[in-house]
């Protein structure tokens, strides 16, 4: 995922590179302004080549455009991750490796304790990793950002005392289609706690995932399952997590739900909050059918927005403040915020701002004023 701070830098840079900082300064809390300035300065100085490749690459540019739609949403982080799912490619990965891992331009998102490490007493006491061998479906997940993709078929085998998983899942596209992602992950079992598996020593963002097996039943029957809670960290984010239920069946067997509810309760989770996944794994609908559905969805959206607009107009008619006055007040407030912000900058921050504008000017000379994102709009 292209880091959030890159979105702030690009929002101005794509529209006008010389003003790369101005928009960002008004979009973030003033207390964090100097850090954001340093981040953008670092990107323009240390990751210049990777930045240039991203701007010139349609998928990377589209990723940034997608990230702009996430701004100030309640699910901003989840939205950003979905953008990364849709537009992930080698150019994005290369930029992230420079900005996040190698040059550390982007501050790491700290662990806020949403997914604490489970107490050992909540885990299974015995677990043979070879029992994980074969094909498993994820039929229920806790975190909608990571756990509830369609058609999650994972195939495991053991190799040199490691559990190796060939993972695949589907990403929905805005037009109603999908494409398939895949990854290979390797896990080592904890020597003292059989219910703990570690996936460490990864190159990309140095990510580490720790799996905690809360409950399992493996008897070579259709209702076999493995209930996994996980917590992870990488160079960009410390403390993400979730939980998934692996079953041999493509559909969650009702017979195991009471066991899952009890196991979830032990780690402070309500299994009723878990989301059932779709593992029908059917073919992609024809393009015409997908377009017709999008048109229907669009019509419903337009009708809803017109109704909302009519309601707003009716309310506006009862208000003494006209639209023009509100716009004027808004512009006045925006200008005042900008003046207050620049007035509050220290000498060091002003110098950094001037330096960053010079760097942005150089990038503008490199690309000119016709930047790729304009072609996408």
Short mmCIF file of C-alpha atoms in Angstrom, two decimals:
data_model
loop_
_atom_site.label_atom_id
_atom_site.label_comp_id
_atom_site.label_asym_id
_atom_site.label_seq_id
_atom_site.Cartn_x
_atom_site.Cartn_y
_atom_site.Cartn_z
CA UNK A 1 0.00 0.00 0.00
CA UNK A 2 1.37 3.41 -0.91
CA UNK A 3 1.74 5.17 2.46
CA UNK A 4 -0.86 7.70 3.51
CA UNK A 5 1.69 10.50 3.67
CA UNK A 6 2.50 9.94 -0.01
CA UNK A 7 -1.13 10.66 -0.77
CA UNK A 8 -0.82 13.99 1.03
CA UNK A 9 2.31 14.82 -0.98
CA UNK A 10 0.80 13.71 -4.29
CA UNK A 11 -2.53 15.46 -3.87
CA UNK A 12 -0.75 18.72 -4.59
CA UNK A 13 2.03 17.35 -6.73
CA UNK A 14 -0.24 15.80 -9.34
CA UNK A 15 -2.20 19.02 -9.67
CA UNK A 16 0.79 21.31 -9.46
CA UNK A 17 4.15 20.02 -8.33
CA UNK A 18 5.39 23.40 -7.16
CA UNK A 19 2.63 23.43 -4.54
CA UNK A 20 3.35 19.96 -3.23
CA UNK A 21 3.37 21.02 0.40
CA UNK A 22 0.56 23.58 0.57
CA UNK A 23 -2.36 21.14 0.40
CA UNK A 24 -0.70 18.71 2.76
CA UNK A 25 -0.14 21.40 5.38
CA UNK A 26 -3.84 22.23 5.48
CA UNK A 27 -4.88 18.56 5.50
CA UNK A 28 -2.96 17.48 8.60
CA UNK A 29 -2.83 18.67 12.22
CA UNK A 30 -0.38 21.54 12.63
CA UNK A 31 1.43 19.67 15.40
CA UNK A 32 2.49 17.06 12.83
CA UNK A 33 3.39 19.55 10.12
CA UNK A 34 7.15 19.48 10.56
CA UNK A 35 7.14 15.67 10.48
CA UNK A 36 5.10 15.69 7.28
CA UNK A 37 7.45 18.24 5.75
CA UNK A 38 10.42 16.06 6.61
CA UNK A 39 8.67 13.02 5.15
CA UNK A 40 7.96 14.70 1.83
CA UNK A 41 11.46 16.14 1.74
CA UNK A 42 12.85 12.65 2.34
CA UNK A 43 10.72 11.19 -0.47
CA UNK A 44 11.86 13.83 -2.96
CA UNK A 45 15.52 13.50 -1.97
CA UNK A 46 16.02 9.84 -1.13
CA UNK A 47 13.43 8.09 -3.32
CA UNK A 48 13.54 10.32 -6.40
CA UNK A 49 13.89 7.47 -8.91
CA UNK A 50 11.18 5.36 -7.28
CA UNK A 51 8.92 8.41 -7.09
CA UNK A 52 9.44 9.13 -10.79
CA UNK A 53 8.61 5.55 -11.70
CA UNK A 54 5.43 5.68 -9.62
CA UNK A 55 4.23 8.89 -11.25
CA UNK A 56 4.90 7.44 -14.71
CA UNK A 57 3.28 4.07 -13.99
CA UNK A 58 -0.52 3.93 -14.58
CA UNK A 59 -1.17 1.42 -11.78
CA UNK A 60 0.91 3.30 -9.23
CA UNK A 61 -0.66 6.61 -10.27
CA UNK A 62 -4.11 5.02 -10.09
CA UNK A 63 -3.22 3.75 -6.61
CA UNK A 64 -2.52 7.31 -5.51
CA UNK A 65 -5.74 8.54 -7.14
CA UNK A 66 -7.63 5.82 -5.29
CA UNK A 67 -6.00 6.83 -2.00
CA UNK A 68 -7.32 10.35 -2.45
CA UNK A 69 -10.87 8.99 -2.20
CA UNK A 70 -10.07 7.63 1.28
CA UNK A 71 -9.34 11.02 2.80
CA UNK A 72 -11.23 11.67 6.09
CA UNK A 73 -13.39 8.56 5.74
CA UNK A 74 -14.23 6.65 8.96
CA UNK A 75 -12.63 3.58 7.37
CA UNK A 76 -9.66 5.51 5.97
CA UNK A 77 -7.04 2.83 6.74
CA UNK A 78 -9.20 0.03 5.37
CA UNK A 79 -9.91 2.09 2.24
CA UNK A 80 -6.17 2.64 1.70
CA UNK A 81 -5.47 -1.07 2.00
CA UNK A 82 -8.19 -1.88 -0.54
CA UNK A 83 -6.57 0.58 -2.94
CA UNK A 84 -3.33 -1.32 -2.48
CA UNK A 85 -5.11 -4.61 -3.16
CA UNK A 86 -6.53 -3.27 -6.42
CA UNK A 87 -3.42 -1.59 -7.80
CA UNK A 88 -0.53 -3.52 -6.30
CA UNK A 89 2.38 -4.10 -8.68
CA UNK A 90 6.18 -4.18 -8.72
CA UNK A 91 6.47 -0.38 -9.09
CA UNK A 92 4.37 0.20 -5.96
CA UNK A 93 6.42 -2.43 -4.13
CA UNK A 94 9.66 -0.76 -5.20
CA UNK A 95 8.49 2.63 -3.99
CA UNK A 96 7.36 1.19 -0.64
CA UNK A 97 10.68 -0.58 -0.20
CA UNK A 98 12.49 2.74 -0.56
CA UNK A 99 10.09 5.03 1.31
CA UNK A 100 9.16 2.70 4.14
CA UNK A 101 11.92 0.13 4.60
CA UNK A 102 15.20 1.41 3.19
CA UNK A 103 15.07 5.17 3.77
CA UNK A 104 12.35 5.13 6.45
CA UNK A 105 10.79 8.34 5.16
CA UNK A 106 7.38 7.29 6.46
CA UNK A 107 6.80 6.96 10.23
CA UNK A 108 5.62 3.57 11.37
CA UNK A 109 2.02 3.25 12.53
CA UNK A 110 2.18 2.23 16.18
CA UNK A 111 0.44 -0.68 17.87
CA UNK A 112 -2.70 0.62 19.58
CA UNK A 113 -3.47 -2.66 21.32
CA UNK A 114 -6.45 -3.66 19.19
CA UNK A 115 -5.06 -7.19 18.78
CA UNK A 116 -3.24 -8.17 21.99
CA UNK A 117 -1.19 -11.35 22.20
CA UNK A 118 -3.48 -14.07 23.62
CA UNK A 119 -2.75 -15.61 26.99
CA UNK A 120 -1.11 -19.06 26.52
CA UNK A 121 -3.99 -20.65 28.45
CA UNK A 122 -6.37 -19.77 25.59
CA UNK A 123 -4.41 -21.77 23.01
CA UNK A 124 -4.51 -25.44 22.06
CA UNK A 125 -2.11 -27.56 24.10
CA UNK A 126 -1.24 -29.93 21.26
CA UNK A 127 -0.95 -29.31 17.54
CA UNK A 128 0.82 -31.27 14.81
CA UNK A 129 1.64 -28.99 11.87
CA UNK A 130 1.35 -31.94 9.48
CA UNK A 131 -2.39 -31.98 10.33
CA UNK A 132 -2.59 -28.66 8.50
CA UNK A 133 -1.58 -30.36 5.24
CA UNK A 134 -3.97 -30.29 2.32
CA UNK A 135 -6.61 -27.85 1.07
CA UNK A 136 -8.48 -25.57 3.45
CA UNK A 137 -11.02 -22.79 2.94
CA UNK A 138 -11.30 -19.67 5.06
CA UNK A 139 -15.04 -19.70 5.75
CA UNK A 140 -15.26 -16.98 8.40
CA UNK A 141 -13.13 -13.96 9.27
CA UNK A 142 -12.96 -11.19 11.85
CA UNK A 143 -11.17 -8.34 10.09
CA UNK A 144 -12.93 -7.25 6.86
CA UNK A 145 -9.70 -5.63 5.66
CA UNK A 146 -7.70 -8.86 5.58
CA UNK A 147 -9.87 -11.88 6.39
CA UNK A 148 -13.03 -11.94 4.29
CA UNK A 149 -12.00 -12.10 0.64
CA UNK A 150 -13.94 -14.37 -1.71
CA UNK A 151 -12.65 -17.79 -2.74
CA UNK A 152 -9.91 -18.16 -0.12
CA UNK A 153 -8.50 -21.59 -0.87
CA UNK A 154 -5.20 -22.28 0.88
CA UNK A 155 -3.13 -25.39 0.40
CA UNK A 156 -0.55 -26.37 3.02
CA UNK A 157 2.28 -28.87 3.24
CA UNK A 158 5.25 -29.45 5.53
CA UNK A 159 8.81 -28.89 4.40
CA UNK A 160 11.94 -29.15 6.59
CA UNK A 161 9.93 -28.79 9.81
CA UNK A 162 8.11 -25.77 8.40
CA UNK A 163 4.48 -25.33 7.44
CA UNK A 164 4.30 -23.94 3.91
CA UNK A 165 1.07 -22.34 2.70
CA UNK A 166 0.17 -21.59 -0.90
CA UNK A 167 -2.50 -18.95 -0.41
CA UNK A 168 -4.94 -17.62 -3.00
CA UNK A 169 -7.87 -15.22 -2.81
CA UNK A 170 -9.98 -13.00 -5.04
CA UNK A 171 -10.02 -9.21 -5.20
CA UNK A 172 -13.27 -7.65 -6.38
CA UNK A 173 -12.94 -4.96 -9.03
CA UNK A 174 -15.18 -1.87 -9.21
CA UNK A 175 -16.90 -3.17 -12.36
CA UNK A 176 -18.12 -6.30 -10.58
CA UNK A 177 -15.35 -8.60 -11.81
CA UNK A 178 -12.38 -9.99 -9.92
CA UNK A 179 -8.78 -11.04 -10.17
CA UNK A 180 -6.86 -13.59 -8.14
CA UNK A 181 -3.94 -12.84 -5.81
CA UNK A 182 -1.57 -15.46 -4.45
CA UNK A 183 1.28 -15.71 -1.95
CA UNK A 184 3.52 -18.29 -0.31
CA UNK A 185 4.06 -18.14 3.44
CA UNK A 186 6.24 -20.29 5.68
CA UNK A 187 5.62 -20.90 9.38
CA UNK A 188 7.82 -22.26 12.16
CA UNK A 189 6.20 -23.79 15.24
CA UNK A 190 7.14 -22.42 18.66
CA UNK A 191 9.27 -24.91 20.55
CA UNK A 192 7.37 -24.51 23.83
CA UNK A 193 3.88 -23.53 22.68
CA UNK A 194 2.55 -25.88 19.96
CA UNK A 195 -0.34 -23.52 19.31
CA UNK A 196 1.92 -20.69 18.11
CA UNK A 197 3.27 -20.47 14.55
CA UNK A 198 5.69 -17.78 13.35
CA UNK A 199 5.96 -16.39 9.82
CA UNK A 200 9.09 -14.22 10.02
CA UNK A 201 12.20 -13.40 7.91
CA UNK A 202 10.26 -11.91 5.00
CA UNK A 203 11.91 -9.43 2.64
CA UNK A 204 8.96 -7.23 1.65
CA UNK A 205 8.49 -4.59 4.38
CA UNK A 206 10.08 -7.17 6.71
CA UNK A 207 6.59 -8.30 7.69
CA UNK A 208 6.07 -10.78 10.52
CA UNK A 209 2.84 -12.64 11.24
CA UNK A 210 2.29 -14.66 14.41
CA UNK A 211 -0.51 -17.23 14.38
CA UNK A 212 -2.22 -18.38 17.57
CA UNK A 213 -4.41 -21.48 17.28
CA UNK A 214 -7.37 -21.00 19.60
CA UNK A 215 -9.18 -24.23 18.81
CA UNK A 216 -9.09 -27.08 16.31
CA UNK A 217 -10.68 -30.39 15.42
CA UNK A 218 -8.96 -32.59 12.86
CA UNK A 219 -10.57 -36.03 12.48
CA UNK A 220 -10.66 -36.36 8.69
CA UNK A 221 -14.32 -35.34 8.69
CA UNK A 222 -16.21 -32.63 6.77
CA UNK A 223 -16.47 -30.48 9.91
CA UNK A 224 -12.72 -30.41 10.59
CA UNK A 225 -11.52 -26.91 11.40
CA UNK A 226 -8.62 -24.80 12.67
CA UNK A 227 -9.39 -21.48 14.38
CA UNK A 228 -6.48 -19.03 13.95
CA UNK A 229 -6.04 -15.65 15.66
CA UNK A 230 -3.12 -13.61 14.34
CA UNK A 231 -1.13 -10.49 15.08
CA UNK A 232 1.40 -8.90 12.72
CA UNK A 233 3.85 -6.09 12.15
CA UNK A 234 5.86 -4.65 9.28
CA UNK A 235 7.93 -1.56 8.55
CA UNK A 236 4.77 0.50 7.99
CA UNK A 237 2.39 -0.82 10.66
CA UNK A 238 2.90 -2.49 14.01
CA UNK A 239 -0.06 -4.31 15.49
CA UNK A 240 -2.47 -5.24 12.70
CA UNK A 241 -4.38 -8.46 13.23
CA UNK A 242 -7.48 -10.56 12.84
CA UNK A 243 -8.82 -14.10 13.05
CA UNK A 244 -9.96 -16.72 10.55
CA UNK A 245 -11.61 -20.12 10.58
CA UNK A 246 -10.11 -22.75 8.29
CA UNK A 247 -12.44 -25.60 7.30
CA UNK A 248 -12.22 -28.48 4.85
CA UNK A 249 -15.68 -27.55 3.67
CA UNK A 250 -16.17 -24.45 1.49
CA UNK A 251 -19.05 -23.45 3.80
CA UNK A 252 -18.77 -23.01 7.57
CA UNK A 253 -20.34 -26.10 9.24
CA UNK A 254 -23.01 -25.08 11.75
CA UNK A 255 -21.98 -27.94 14.04
CA UNK A 256 -18.70 -26.24 15.00
CA UNK A 257 -20.13 -22.78 15.75
CA UNK A 258 -20.57 -23.40 19.53
CA UNK A 259 -16.89 -24.38 19.80
CA UNK A 260 -15.85 -21.30 17.83
CA UNK A 261 -18.00 -19.05 20.03
CA UNK A 262 -16.34 -20.40 23.18
CA UNK A 263 -12.83 -20.05 21.74
CA UNK A 264 -13.48 -16.50 20.54
CA UNK A 265 -14.84 -15.49 23.93
CA UNK A 266 -11.57 -16.52 25.59
CA UNK A 267 -9.73 -13.81 23.67
CA UNK A 268 -12.42 -11.19 24.17
CA UNK A 269 -14.11 -11.61 20.79
CA UNK A 270 -17.74 -12.21 19.88
CA UNK A 271 -18.01 -14.78 17.11
CA UNK A 272 -21.29 -13.19 16.02
CA UNK A 273 -19.16 -10.30 14.74
CA UNK A 274 -17.29 -12.59 12.33
CA UNK A 275 -18.14 -12.40 8.65
CA UNK A 276 -19.00 -15.44 6.52
CA UNK A 277 -16.97 -15.62 3.31
CA UNK A 278 -18.09 -16.60 -0.19
CA UNK A 279 -16.22 -19.64 -1.48
CA UNK A 280 -18.47 -20.52 -4.41
CA UNK A 281 -15.55 -19.49 -6.64
CA UNK A 282 -17.78 -19.08 -9.68
CA UNK A 283 -16.70 -17.69 -13.07
CA UNK A 284 -16.39 -13.97 -13.67
CA UNK A 285 -19.70 -12.49 -14.94
CA UNK A 286 -19.69 -11.35 -18.61
CA UNK A 287 -18.64 -7.74 -19.13
CA UNK A 288 -22.10 -6.73 -20.42
CA UNK A 289 -23.79 -8.14 -17.32
CA UNK A 290 -21.30 -6.36 -15.06
CA UNK A 291 -21.85 -3.05 -16.87
CA UNK A 292 -25.63 -3.41 -16.64
CA UNK A 293 -25.34 -3.98 -12.90
CA UNK A 294 -23.10 -0.92 -12.52
CA UNK A 295 -25.66 1.17 -14.44
CA UNK A 296 -28.44 -0.06 -12.16
CA UNK A 297 -26.33 0.69 -9.09
CA UNK A 298 -25.53 4.09 -10.53
CA UNK A 299 -29.19 4.88 -11.11
CA UNK A 300 -30.04 3.96 -7.53
CA UNK A 301 -27.17 6.12 -6.30
CA UNK A 302 -28.32 9.08 -8.40
CA UNK A 303 -31.90 8.75 -7.11
CA UNK A 304 -30.63 8.61 -3.52
CA UNK A 305 -28.35 11.60 -4.01
CA UNK A 306 -31.11 13.63 -5.68
CA UNK A 307 -33.41 12.91 -2.75
CA UNK A 308 -30.66 13.93 -0.32
CA UNK A 309 -30.01 17.07 -2.35
CA UNK A 310 -33.70 17.99 -2.37
CA UNK A 311 -33.73 17.63 1.39
CA UNK A 312 -30.66 19.82 1.70
CA UNK A 313 -32.20 22.45 -0.60
CA UNK A 314 -35.35 22.48 1.51
CA UNK A 315 -33.30 22.94 4.66
CA UNK A 316 -31.22 25.64 2.97
CA UNK A 317 -34.40 27.54 2.09
CA UNK A 318 -35.24 27.75 5.76
CA UNK A 319 -31.81 29.02 6.66
CA UNK A 320 -30.79 32.66 6.60
CA UNK A 321 -27.31 31.79 5.37
CA UNK A 322 -27.19 31.48 1.59
CA UNK A 323 -24.94 29.08 -0.29
CA UNK A 324 -22.79 31.94 -1.56
CA UNK A 325 -22.31 33.27 1.96
CA UNK A 326 -21.33 29.82 3.22
CA UNK A 327 -18.83 29.46 0.40
CA UNK A 328 -17.42 32.92 1.14
CA UNK A 329 -17.16 32.08 4.83
CA UNK A 330 -15.50 28.78 3.99
CA UNK A 331 -12.90 30.43 1.77
CA UNK A 332 -12.28 33.08 4.39
CA UNK A 333 -11.80 30.40 7.07
CA UNK A 334 -9.48 28.40 4.79
CA UNK A 335 -7.36 31.49 4.13
CA UNK A 336 -7.27 32.32 7.83
CA UNK A 337 -6.21 28.74 8.68
CA UNK A 338 -3.43 28.96 6.14
CA UNK A 339 -2.24 32.31 7.51
CA UNK A 340 -2.35 31.01 11.08
CA UNK A 341 -0.46 27.90 10.08
CA UNK A 342 2.39 29.71 8.36
CA UNK A 343 2.52 32.27 11.17
CA UNK A 344 3.04 29.43 13.64
CA UNK A 345 5.94 27.81 11.79
CA UNK A 346 9.34 28.08 13.38
CA UNK A 347 12.39 29.30 11.49
CA UNK A 348 13.55 25.71 11.09
CA UNK A 349 10.19 24.66 9.65
CA UNK A 350 10.13 27.60 7.22
CA UNK A 351 13.59 26.69 5.97
CA UNK A 352 12.49 23.10 5.47
CA UNK A 353 9.40 24.29 3.59
CA UNK A 354 11.50 26.45 1.25
CA UNK A 355 13.87 23.54 0.66
CA UNK A 356 10.98 21.21 -0.10
CA UNK A 357 9.47 23.65 -2.60
CA UNK A 358 12.82 23.75 -4.40
CA UNK A 359 12.85 19.95 -4.56
CA UNK A 360 9.29 19.95 -5.91
CA UNK A 361 10.29 22.47 -8.58
CA UNK A 362 12.99 20.11 -9.77
CA UNK A 363 10.47 17.28 -10.03
CA UNK A 364 8.17 19.56 -12.02
CA UNK A 365 10.97 20.28 -14.47
CA UNK A 366 11.48 16.55 -14.83
CA UNK A 367 7.83 15.77 -15.68
CA UNK A 368 6.48 19.06 -16.97
CA UNK A 369 2.94 20.14 -16.18
CA UNK A 370 1.13 17.26 -17.95
CA UNK A 371 1.32 14.55 -15.31
CA UNK A 372 -0.13 11.04 -15.84
CA UNK A 373 -2.92 11.36 -13.29
CA UNK A 374 -4.68 13.94 -15.43
CA UNK A 375 -5.18 11.27 -18.06
CA UNK A 376 -6.92 9.09 -15.51
CA UNK A 377 -9.50 11.71 -14.56
#
